[in-house]
Amino acid sequence: MARKGEASTSPYGEPRKFDPKFRGPIHNRHCTDVLCCVIFIVVILGYIALGILAWVHGDPRKVVYPTDSYGQFCGQKDTINENKTSLFYFNILKCASPIVLINLQCPTTQLCVSKCPDRFATYIDMQASYRYNKSYWEYYRQFCKPGFNKPLKSVAQVIRDEDCPSMIIPSRPFLKRCFPDFSTKNGILTVANQTTFKDGRGKTRNVTDLREAANGINNVLDARSVGMKIFEDYASSWHWILIGLFIAMVVSLLFLVLLRFTAGVLFWIFILGVIGIIGYGIWHCYWEYDHLQGTPGSDLTIYDIGFQTDFRVYLQLRQTWLAFMIILCIVEVFIILMLIFLRNRIRIAIALLQEGSRAIGYIMSTLFYPIITFILIAICISYWAVTAVFLSTSGEPVYKVMANQTLCKYANLTCDPETFNTTNVTKLCVGAQCTFAFYGGESFYHKYIFIFQLSNAFVFLWLVNFAIALGQCTLAGAFASYYWAFRKPADIPTCPLFSSFGRAIRYHTGSLAFGSLILAIVQLIRIILEYLDHKLKGTQNSFTRFLLCCLKCCFWCLEKFIKFINRNAYIMIAIYGKNFCTSAKEAFFLLMRNVVRVAVLDKVTDFLLFLGKLLVAGGVGVLAFFFFTHRIPVFTQETPTLNYYWVPLLTVIIGSYLIAHGFFSVYAMCVDTLFLCFLEDLERHDGSAERPYYMSKSLLKILNKPNVETKRH
């Protein structure tokens, strides 16, 4: 902070002049960034229209139910496939991977069946036994096309026309699709305890040939059983989890209260601990240096031995320990000098932390505001997810020519299943079929589905950032009303949090939307860069990968910088009610004029809040560990029996951390707001009767600035 008379030389803008009309954050309000507010409202209305449009055209059943080769859902009520809930693949060997099976269409006929096959069989064997055992055909025909009843039709024609599968293998349903019933016996992959099968084309093949078509399915099936056990653990321990989270909430509140009295003690304990550890490191380096004296080879220099892959060689040199000792001495001296020269700024930072605890004590409702932000973000996520699902399932069935011949010129072209048999395609490409491919269309809506999905993601980011911005501005307004109350707590307005929320919505929706828009654009660019990086991972173009890496790094830094600017801009908006650009500029220059104080306060706050999160999550986690592992004798009978004790344990630890983060984010916003108000107070006022300081007596004492006794009108 530049002193009086020095501020005019600051390269970061002039200090703010005294405004006799300023009466705190409640007065002199007007709407800001109205144009952006109008655009934001129009975008929200358009987003609602997009959701309605997606709801009209989309059909989530396409995600829930599998689709056969005719575009019909398997297992859907009031259809011919109502009792046929599973999808059967005629030749699963044609499917490259489970991703194709689950998400896309496999280039083979797909049929809805009532149950998956439970035995090995081939069409050749069925036909050979048909004359004396028709039951074989009765079982096999349920996996053939509906209406096909020509068991004596030549095998070559059946395979060509794909009337029936050339083979069936024991399968079990997964995600309503029939997959081979893999199992491992003595380390050998089997299907129904067999290692070989007939492919229906005269060959005997190993079941490992099915592995590529169903790669990873076994792991997923095993994961399903693990998932059931995890669900059982949650069902039996959910009330104990809630108790653990409640304890975390109480501990978080207690820590914030204790910060008012222990902030300085905690910080100085940490600093003295660091100084002590470094001091011990210096002594240990000196001891090693002295201990190696006279040892053969210890007087060699690092230059003499050159580069060694075994770094223990360097620890046998006196020069190495001397270098370590010098480095640690420099660090120790630097920390001590920093504490000497910055001691007053550290005292100010600690006083602001204690003042933040006092402010929260007067406005306790602010601790529960993150619940509102959580609800708003949850609504945004839900709307985005539902809209994305409806958009992805929009469209009419699109059919394409599926041909076994690789040289068929009609392959992958669209076709009409009703008129397909009357065309020449079946003659030119023997065995070709008009098979359902995907859902789409040729209308304007269907052509721009990707653009709509991108717009859905962009508006989602904008709305989430707006919800966060609204919370920051609301909290800043509440805490600013505390700071600018001359007589605390008498002059604090009634319901400061509710009033601040109303001001933010009524006057500054446009400004908050403006800041959120800038951040959303940068985040969308980062998502696109991540997508491009994922797509180009397999390429050998080193320059492209390097360029993408640089761009990702730059935009990551830009996002962090914009978040910092936005946060402080919202505080200035809450205090003065000016537009976003003006508030961002004034906040930036105000912080740059006090850059040392900013750095000190930021690090002190980060340390104490990190310590608090660690204390809450770690303490509650240790308590949960002893409880769920039956190590607390008093609660041995009440402790539930679990499959995996780490399921509720991790839930309690992560939940405790999130709860602590929610409470401490309010505290961090409080400290940042009070800090900016403190800097404004120093620049605006001089302690005279006409311009008295609004800061607390502890801060006045640290700064050694008197305040003339007066009554504020």
mmCIF file of N, CA, C and O in Angstrom, residues 3-74:
data_model
loop_
_atom_site.group_PDB
_atom_site.id
_atom_site.type_symbol
_atom_site.label_atom_id
_atom_site.label_comp_id
_atom_site.label_asym_id
_atom_site.label_seq_id
_atom_site.Cartn_x
_atom_site.Cartn_y
_atom_site.Cartn_z
ATOM 1 N N ARG A 3 1.845 5.033 0.604
ATOM 2 C CA ARG A 3 1.457 6.002 1.625
ATOM 3 C C ARG A 3 0.954 7.276 0.961
ATOM 4 O O ARG A 3 1.096 7.486 -0.239
ATOM 5 N N LYS A 4 0.360 8.120 1.789
ATOM 6 C CA LYS A 4 -0.127 9.409 1.291
ATOM 7 C C LYS A 4 1.011 10.192 0.661
ATOM 8 O O LYS A 4 2.099 10.277 1.200
ATOM 9 N N GLY A 5 0.730 10.738 -0.495
ATOM 10 C CA GLY A 5 1.752 11.485 -1.196
ATOM 11 C C GLY A 5 2.521 10.648 -2.171
ATOM 12 O O GLY A 5 3.111 11.170 -3.097
ATOM 13 N N GLU A 6 2.553 9.290 -1.965
ATOM 14 C CA GLU A 6 3.281 8.423 -2.875
ATOM 15 C C GLU A 6 2.354 7.793 -3.905
ATOM 16 O O GLU A 6 2.807 7.262 -4.898
ATOM 17 N N ALA A 7 1.057 7.860 -3.645
ATOM 18 C CA ALA A 7 0.112 7.150 -4.501
ATOM 19 C C ALA A 7 0.096 7.693 -5.914
ATOM 20 O O ALA A 7 -0.149 6.971 -6.865
ATOM 21 N N SER A 8 0.342 8.968 -6.099
ATOM 22 C CA SER A 8 0.270 9.545 -7.434
ATOM 23 C C SER A 8 1.332 8.992 -8.358
ATOM 24 O O SER A 8 1.227 9.083 -9.565
ATOM 25 N N THR A 9 2.365 8.398 -7.812
ATOM 26 C CA THR A 9 3.433 7.841 -8.643
ATOM 27 C C THR A 9 3.212 6.371 -8.956
ATOM 28 O O THR A 9 4.030 5.744 -9.595
ATOM 29 N N SER A 10 2.120 5.796 -8.453
ATOM 30 C CA SER A 10 1.872 4.365 -8.641
ATOM 31 C C SER A 10 1.559 4.068 -10.094
ATOM 32 O O SER A 10 0.798 4.778 -10.740
ATOM 33 N N PRO A 11 2.176 3.029 -10.676
ATOM 34 C CA PRO A 11 1.880 2.662 -12.062
ATOM 35 C C PRO A 11 0.569 1.917 -12.195
ATOM 36 O O PRO A 11 0.165 1.574 -13.294
ATOM 37 N N TYR A 12 -0.106 1.645 -11.100
ATOM 38 C CA TYR A 12 -1.327 0.841 -11.138
ATOM 39 C C TYR A 12 -2.568 1.693 -10.914
ATOM 40 O O TYR A 12 -3.533 1.257 -10.302
ATOM 41 N N GLY A 13 -2.563 2.914 -11.394
ATOM 42 C CA GLY A 13 -3.748 3.745 -11.273
ATOM 43 C C GLY A 13 -3.742 4.579 -10.011
ATOM 44 O O GLY A 13 -3.076 4.271 -9.034
ATOM 45 N N GLU A 14 -4.516 5.659 -10.031
ATOM 46 C CA GLU A 14 -4.571 6.565 -8.894
ATOM 47 C C GLU A 14 -5.481 6.002 -7.805
ATOM 48 O O GLU A 14 -6.469 5.327 -8.090
ATOM 49 N N PRO A 15 -5.148 6.287 -6.538
ATOM 50 C CA PRO A 15 -6.057 5.887 -5.453
ATOM 51 C C PRO A 15 -7.410 6.562 -5.614
ATOM 52 O O PRO A 15 -7.528 7.645 -6.190
ATOM 53 N N ARG A 16 -8.449 5.922 -5.088
ATOM 54 C CA ARG A 16 -9.796 6.459 -5.214
ATOM 55 C C ARG A 16 -9.948 7.691 -4.330
ATOM 56 O O ARG A 16 -9.484 7.719 -3.195
ATOM 57 N N LYS A 17 -10.610 8.688 -4.856
ATOM 58 C CA LYS A 17 -10.816 9.913 -4.102
ATOM 59 C C LYS A 17 -12.023 9.773 -3.179
ATOM 60 O O LYS A 17 -12.908 8.962 -3.411
ATOM 61 N N PHE A 18 -12.045 10.593 -2.158
ATOM 62 C CA PHE A 18 -13.135 10.548 -1.190
ATOM 63 C C PHE A 18 -14.432 11.000 -1.844
ATOM 64 O O PHE A 18 -14.491 12.029 -2.515
ATOM 65 N N ASP A 19 -15.471 10.164 -1.665
ATOM 66 C CA ASP A 19 -16.793 10.483 -2.199
ATOM 67 C C ASP A 19 -17.727 10.734 -1.021
ATOM 68 O O ASP A 19 -18.114 9.795 -0.321
ATOM 69 N N PRO A 20 -18.090 12.001 -0.764
ATOM 70 C CA PRO A 20 -18.927 12.293 0.405
ATOM 71 C C PRO A 20 -20.320 11.671 0.321
ATOM 72 O O PRO A 20 -21.001 11.539 1.325
ATOM 73 N N LYS A 21 -20.746 11.246 -0.888
ATOM 74 C CA LYS A 21 -22.070 10.649 -1.049
ATOM 75 C C LYS A 21 -22.080 9.149 -0.762
ATOM 76 O O LYS A 21 -23.140 8.536 -0.709
ATOM 77 N N PHE A 22 -20.900 8.561 -0.619
ATOM 78 C CA PHE A 22 -20.840 7.110 -0.412
ATOM 79 C C PHE A 22 -21.342 6.760 0.980
ATOM 80 O O PHE A 22 -20.855 7.276 1.977
ATOM 81 N N ARG A 23 -22.338 5.908 1.041
ATOM 82 C CA ARG A 23 -22.909 5.484 2.324
ATOM 83 C C ARG A 23 -22.955 3.957 2.434
ATOM 84 O O ARG A 23 -23.875 3.395 2.991
ATOM 85 N N GLY A 24 -21.948 3.291 1.886
ATOM 86 C CA GLY A 24 -21.932 1.829 1.968
ATOM 87 C C GLY A 24 -22.612 1.187 0.773
ATOM 88 O O GLY A 24 -23.042 1.858 -0.157
ATOM 89 N N PRO A 25 -22.716 -0.127 0.795
ATOM 90 C CA PRO A 25 -23.170 -0.868 -0.380
ATOM 91 C C PRO A 25 -24.676 -0.843 -0.615
ATOM 92 O O PRO A 25 -25.144 -1.400 -1.591
ATOM 93 N N ILE A 26 -25.459 -0.210 0.268
ATOM 94 C CA ILE A 26 -26.911 -0.273 0.143
ATOM 95 C C ILE A 26 -27.446 0.840 -0.749
ATOM 96 O O ILE A 26 -28.436 0.671 -1.448
ATOM 97 N N HIS A 27 -26.789 1.983 -0.776
ATOM 98 C CA HIS A 27 -27.344 3.166 -1.416
ATOM 99 C C HIS A 27 -26.831 3.321 -2.852
ATOM 100 O O HIS A 27 -25.908 2.658 -3.295
ATOM 101 N N ASN A 28 -27.502 4.254 -3.565
ATOM 102 C CA ASN A 28 -27.081 4.691 -4.903
ATOM 103 C C ASN A 28 -26.953 3.518 -5.882
ATOM 104 O O ASN A 28 -25.908 3.298 -6.484
ATOM 105 N N ARG A 29 -28.023 2.770 -6.068
ATOM 106 C CA ARG A 29 -28.005 1.625 -6.980
ATOM 107 C C ARG A 29 -28.713 1.973 -8.271
ATOM 108 O O ARG A 29 -29.701 2.722 -8.289
ATOM 109 N N HIS A 30 -28.212 1.408 -9.359
ATOM 110 C CA HIS A 30 -28.900 1.470 -10.648
ATOM 111 C C HIS A 30 -28.531 0.221 -11.435
ATOM 112 O O HIS A 30 -27.539 -0.445 -11.136
ATOM 113 N N CYS A 31 -29.317 -0.122 -12.418
ATOM 114 C CA CYS A 31 -29.088 -1.335 -13.208
ATOM 115 C C CYS A 31 -27.802 -1.200 -14.019
ATOM 116 O O CYS A 31 -27.533 -0.141 -14.601
ATOM 117 N N THR A 32 -27.028 -2.253 -14.064
ATOM 118 C CA THR A 32 -25.746 -2.236 -14.771
ATOM 119 C C THR A 32 -25.734 -3.297 -15.870
ATOM 120 O O THR A 32 -26.363 -4.350 -15.741
ATOM 121 N N ASP A 33 -24.995 -2.992 -16.939
ATOM 122 C CA ASP A 33 -24.844 -3.911 -18.084
ATOM 123 C C ASP A 33 -26.198 -4.442 -18.540
ATOM 124 O O ASP A 33 -26.429 -5.657 -18.644
ATOM 125 N N VAL A 34 -27.094 -3.492 -18.834
ATOM 126 C CA VAL A 34 -28.471 -3.855 -19.198
ATOM 127 C C VAL A 34 -28.497 -4.679 -20.481
ATOM 128 O O VAL A 34 -29.265 -5.639 -20.603
ATOM 129 N N LEU A 35 -27.651 -4.332 -21.464
ATOM 130 C CA LEU A 35 -27.644 -5.058 -22.730
ATOM 131 C C LEU A 35 -27.311 -6.532 -22.516
ATOM 132 O O LEU A 35 -27.967 -7.423 -23.078
ATOM 133 N N CYS A 36 -26.303 -6.798 -21.689
ATOM 134 C CA CYS A 36 -25.934 -8.187 -21.406
ATOM 135 C C CYS A 36 -27.042 -8.895 -20.641
ATOM 136 O O CYS A 36 -27.270 -10.098 -20.840
ATOM 137 N N CYS A 37 -27.753 -8.151 -19.792
ATOM 138 C CA CYS A 37 -28.881 -8.740 -19.070
ATOM 139 C C CYS A 37 -29.967 -9.173 -20.045
ATOM 140 O O CYS A 37 -30.526 -10.272 -19.923
ATOM 141 N N VAL A 38 -30.253 -8.327 -21.031
ATOM 142 C CA VAL A 38 -31.270 -8.665 -22.040
ATOM 143 C C VAL A 38 -30.835 -9.889 -22.840
ATOM 144 O O VAL A 38 -31.625 -10.817 -23.081
ATOM 145 N N ILE A 39 -29.561 -9.890 -23.253
ATOM 146 C CA ILE A 39 -29.045 -11.039 -24.009
ATOM 147 C C ILE A 39 -29.132 -12.308 -23.173
ATOM 148 O O ILE A 39 -29.509 -13.377 -23.668
ATOM 149 N N PHE A 40 -28.795 -12.197 -21.895
ATOM 150 C CA PHE A 40 -28.833 -13.356 -20.999
ATOM 151 C C PHE A 40 -30.254 -13.909 -20.878
ATOM 152 O O PHE A 40 -30.463 -15.129 -20.936
ATOM 153 N N ILE A 41 -31.231 -13.029 -20.736
ATOM 154 C CA ILE A 41 -32.624 -13.471 -20.636
ATOM 155 C C ILE A 41 -33.072 -14.128 -21.931
ATOM 156 O O ILE A 41 -33.747 -15.173 -21.926
ATOM 157 N N VAL A 42 -32.679 -13.511 -23.077
ATOM 158 C CA VAL A 42 -33.043 -14.092 -24.379
ATOM 159 C C VAL A 42 -32.421 -15.477 -24.531
ATOM 160 O O VAL A 42 -33.065 -16.419 -25.031
ATOM 161 N N VAL A 43 -31.153 -15.629 -24.104
ATOM 162 C CA VAL A 43 -30.478 -16.927 -24.197
ATOM 163 C C VAL A 43 -31.178 -17.965 -23.324
ATOM 164 O O VAL A 43 -31.358 -19.122 -23.733
ATOM 165 N N ILE A 44 -31.600 -17.566 -22.122
ATOM 166 C CA ILE A 44 -32.317 -18.499 -21.250
ATOM 167 C C ILE A 44 -33.626 -18.934 -21.899
ATOM 168 O O ILE A 44 -33.976 -20.131 -21.890
ATOM 169 N N LEU A 45 -34.359 -17.981 -22.497
ATOM 170 C CA LEU A 45 -35.603 -18.330 -23.184
ATOM 171 C C LEU A 45 -35.321 -19.261 -24.367
ATOM 172 O O LEU A 45 -36.062 -20.225 -24.611
ATOM 173 N N GLY A 46 -34.236 -18.957 -25.106
ATOM 174 C CA GLY A 46 -33.851 -19.839 -26.202
ATOM 175 C C GLY A 46 -33.456 -21.222 -25.713
ATOM 176 O O GLY A 46 -33.740 -22.237 -26.372
ATOM 177 N N TYR A 47 -32.814 -21.262 -24.545
ATOM 178 C CA TYR A 47 -32.408 -22.551 -23.963
ATOM 179 C C TYR A 47 -33.638 -23.374 -23.584
ATOM 180 O O TYR A 47 -33.676 -24.594 -23.769
ATOM 181 N N ILE A 48 -34.638 -22.685 -23.042
ATOM 182 C CA ILE A 48 -35.897 -23.372 -22.720
ATOM 183 C C ILE A 48 -36.557 -23.890 -23.997
ATOM 184 O O ILE A 48 -37.060 -25.025 -24.042
ATOM 185 N N ALA A 49 -36.531 -23.047 -25.066
ATOM 186 C CA ALA A 49 -37.103 -23.470 -26.350
ATOM 187 C C ALA A 49 -36.349 -24.669 -26.914
ATOM 188 O O ALA A 49 -36.958 -25.598 -27.471
ATOM 189 N N LEU A 50 -35.023 -24.663 -26.768
ATOM 190 C CA LEU A 50 -34.225 -25.801 -27.239
ATOM 191 C C LEU A 50 -34.603 -27.066 -26.472
ATOM 192 O O LEU A 50 -34.713 -28.152 -27.064
ATOM 193 N N GLY A 51 -34.813 -26.937 -25.156
ATOM 194 C CA GLY A 51 -35.228 -28.095 -24.363
ATOM 195 C C GLY A 51 -36.576 -28.631 -24.803
ATOM 196 O O GLY A 51 -36.779 -29.851 -24.900
ATOM 197 N N ILE A 52 -37.517 -27.710 -25.094
ATOM 198 C CA ILE A 52 -38.845 -28.139 -25.563
ATOM 199 C C ILE A 52 -38.734 -28.822 -26.922
ATOM 200 O O ILE A 52 -39.358 -29.865 -27.168
ATOM 201 N N LEU A 53 -37.914 -28.239 -27.815
ATOM 202 C CA LEU A 53 -37.726 -28.823 -29.142
ATOM 203 C C LEU A 53 -37.110 -30.215 -29.038
ATOM 204 O O LEU A 53 -37.537 -31.159 -29.734
ATOM 205 N N ALA A 54 -36.113 -30.355 -28.173
ATOM 206 C CA ALA A 54 -35.497 -31.669 -27.984
ATOM 207 C C ALA A 54 -36.491 -32.650 -27.374
ATOM 208 O O ALA A 54 -36.524 -33.831 -27.743
ATOM 209 N N TRP A 55 -37.335 -32.166 -26.479
ATOM 210 C CA TRP A 55 -38.336 -33.028 -25.845
ATOM 211 C C TRP A 55 -39.358 -33.519 -26.866
ATOM 212 O O TRP A 55 -39.812 -34.663 -26.802
ATOM 213 N N VAL A 56 -39.705 -32.660 -27.819
ATOM 214 C CA VAL A 56 -40.680 -33.048 -28.846
ATOM 215 C C VAL A 56 -40.095 -34.096 -29.782
ATOM 216 O O VAL A 56 -40.760 -35.084 -30.144
ATOM 217 N N HIS A 57 -38.837 -33.908 -30.195
ATOM 218 C CA HIS A 57 -38.230 -34.800 -31.185
ATOM 219 C C HIS A 57 -37.519 -35.997 -30.556
ATOM 220 O O HIS A 57 -37.358 -37.031 -31.209
ATOM 221 N N GLY A 58 -37.043 -35.853 -29.322
ATOM 222 C CA GLY A 58 -36.247 -36.908 -28.716
ATOM 223 C C GLY A 58 -37.086 -38.040 -28.155
ATOM 224 O O GLY A 58 -38.295 -37.909 -27.940
ATOM 225 N N ASP A 59 -36.459 -39.131 -27.930
ATOM 226 C CA ASP A 59 -37.117 -40.314 -27.376
ATOM 227 C C ASP A 59 -36.114 -41.067 -26.509
ATOM 228 O O ASP A 59 -35.303 -41.844 -27.016
ATOM 229 N N PRO A 60 -36.129 -40.849 -25.185
ATOM 230 C CA PRO A 60 -35.152 -41.506 -24.307
ATOM 231 C C PRO A 60 -35.244 -43.029 -24.321
ATOM 232 O O PRO A 60 -34.321 -43.699 -23.863
ATOM 233 N N ARG A 61 -36.333 -43.565 -24.838
ATOM 234 C CA ARG A 61 -36.437 -45.020 -24.922
ATOM 235 C C ARG A 61 -35.324 -45.609 -25.779
ATOM 236 O O ARG A 61 -34.941 -46.763 -25.614
ATOM 237 N N LYS A 62 -34.779 -44.792 -26.685
ATOM 238 C CA LYS A 62 -33.695 -45.272 -27.543
ATOM 239 C C LYS A 62 -32.426 -45.527 -26.733
ATOM 240 O O LYS A 62 -31.537 -46.245 -27.185
ATOM 241 N N VAL A 63 -32.351 -44.906 -25.549
ATOM 242 C CA VAL A 63 -31.224 -45.166 -24.658
ATOM 243 C C VAL A 63 -31.521 -46.358 -23.756
ATOM 244 O O VAL A 63 -30.648 -47.178 -23.468
ATOM 245 N N VAL A 64 -32.792 -46.456 -23.315
ATOM 246 C CA VAL A 64 -33.170 -47.509 -22.380
ATOM 247 C C VAL A 64 -33.292 -48.856 -23.069
ATOM 248 O O VAL A 64 -32.808 -49.877 -22.570
ATOM 249 N N TYR A 65 -33.940 -48.854 -24.255
ATOM 250 C CA TYR A 65 -34.203 -50.113 -24.942
ATOM 251 C C TYR A 65 -33.246 -50.283 -26.123
ATOM 252 O O TYR A 65 -33.003 -49.335 -26.882
ATOM 253 N N PRO A 66 -32.739 -51.500 -26.342
ATOM 254 C CA PRO A 66 -31.958 -51.751 -27.563
ATOM 255 C C PRO A 66 -32.869 -51.801 -28.778
ATOM 256 O O PRO A 66 -34.082 -52.011 -28.652
ATOM 257 N N THR A 67 -32.288 -51.597 -29.945
ATOM 258 C CA THR A 67 -33.052 -51.533 -31.185
ATOM 259 C C THR A 67 -32.596 -52.624 -32.129
ATOM 260 O O THR A 67 -31.388 -52.814 -32.333
ATOM 261 N N ASP A 68 -33.559 -53.340 -32.745
ATOM 262 C CA ASP A 68 -33.193 -54.408 -33.676
ATOM 263 C C ASP A 68 -32.900 -53.839 -35.054
ATOM 264 O O ASP A 68 -32.888 -52.611 -35.250
ATOM 265 N N SER A 69 -32.695 -54.724 -36.019
ATOM 266 C CA SER A 69 -32.317 -54.288 -37.365
ATOM 267 C C SER A 69 -33.448 -53.589 -38.103
ATOM 268 O O SER A 69 -33.231 -53.031 -39.178
ATOM 269 N N TYR A 70 -34.645 -53.614 -37.526
ATOM 270 C CA TYR A 70 -35.794 -52.975 -38.154
ATOM 271 C C TYR A 70 -36.184 -51.678 -37.459
ATOM 272 O O TYR A 70 -37.236 -51.099 -37.741
ATOM 273 N N GLY A 71 -35.342 -51.235 -36.506
ATOM 274 C CA GLY A 71 -35.619 -49.993 -35.807
ATOM 275 C C GLY A 71 -36.671 -50.114 -34.735
ATOM 276 O O GLY A 71 -37.191 -49.103 -34.251
ATOM 277 N N GLN A 72 -37.004 -51.348 -34.321
ATOM 278 C CA GLN A 72 -38.012 -51.573 -33.296
ATOM 279 C C GLN A 72 -37.338 -51.807 -31.944
ATOM 280 O O GLN A 72 -36.287 -52.435 -31.866
ATOM 281 N N PHE A 73 -37.979 -51.299 -30.887
ATOM 282 C CA PHE A 73 -37.423 -51.438 -29.551
ATOM 283 C C PHE A 73 -37.693 -52.826 -29.006
ATOM 284 O O PHE A 73 -38.781 -53.388 -29.194
ATOM 285 N N CYS A 74 -36.710 -53.351 -28.293
ATOM 286 C CA CYS A 74 -36.880 -54.643 -27.628
ATOM 287 C C CYS A 74 -37.440 -54.414 -26.225
ATOM 288 O O CYS A 74 -36.889 -53.618 -25.454
#
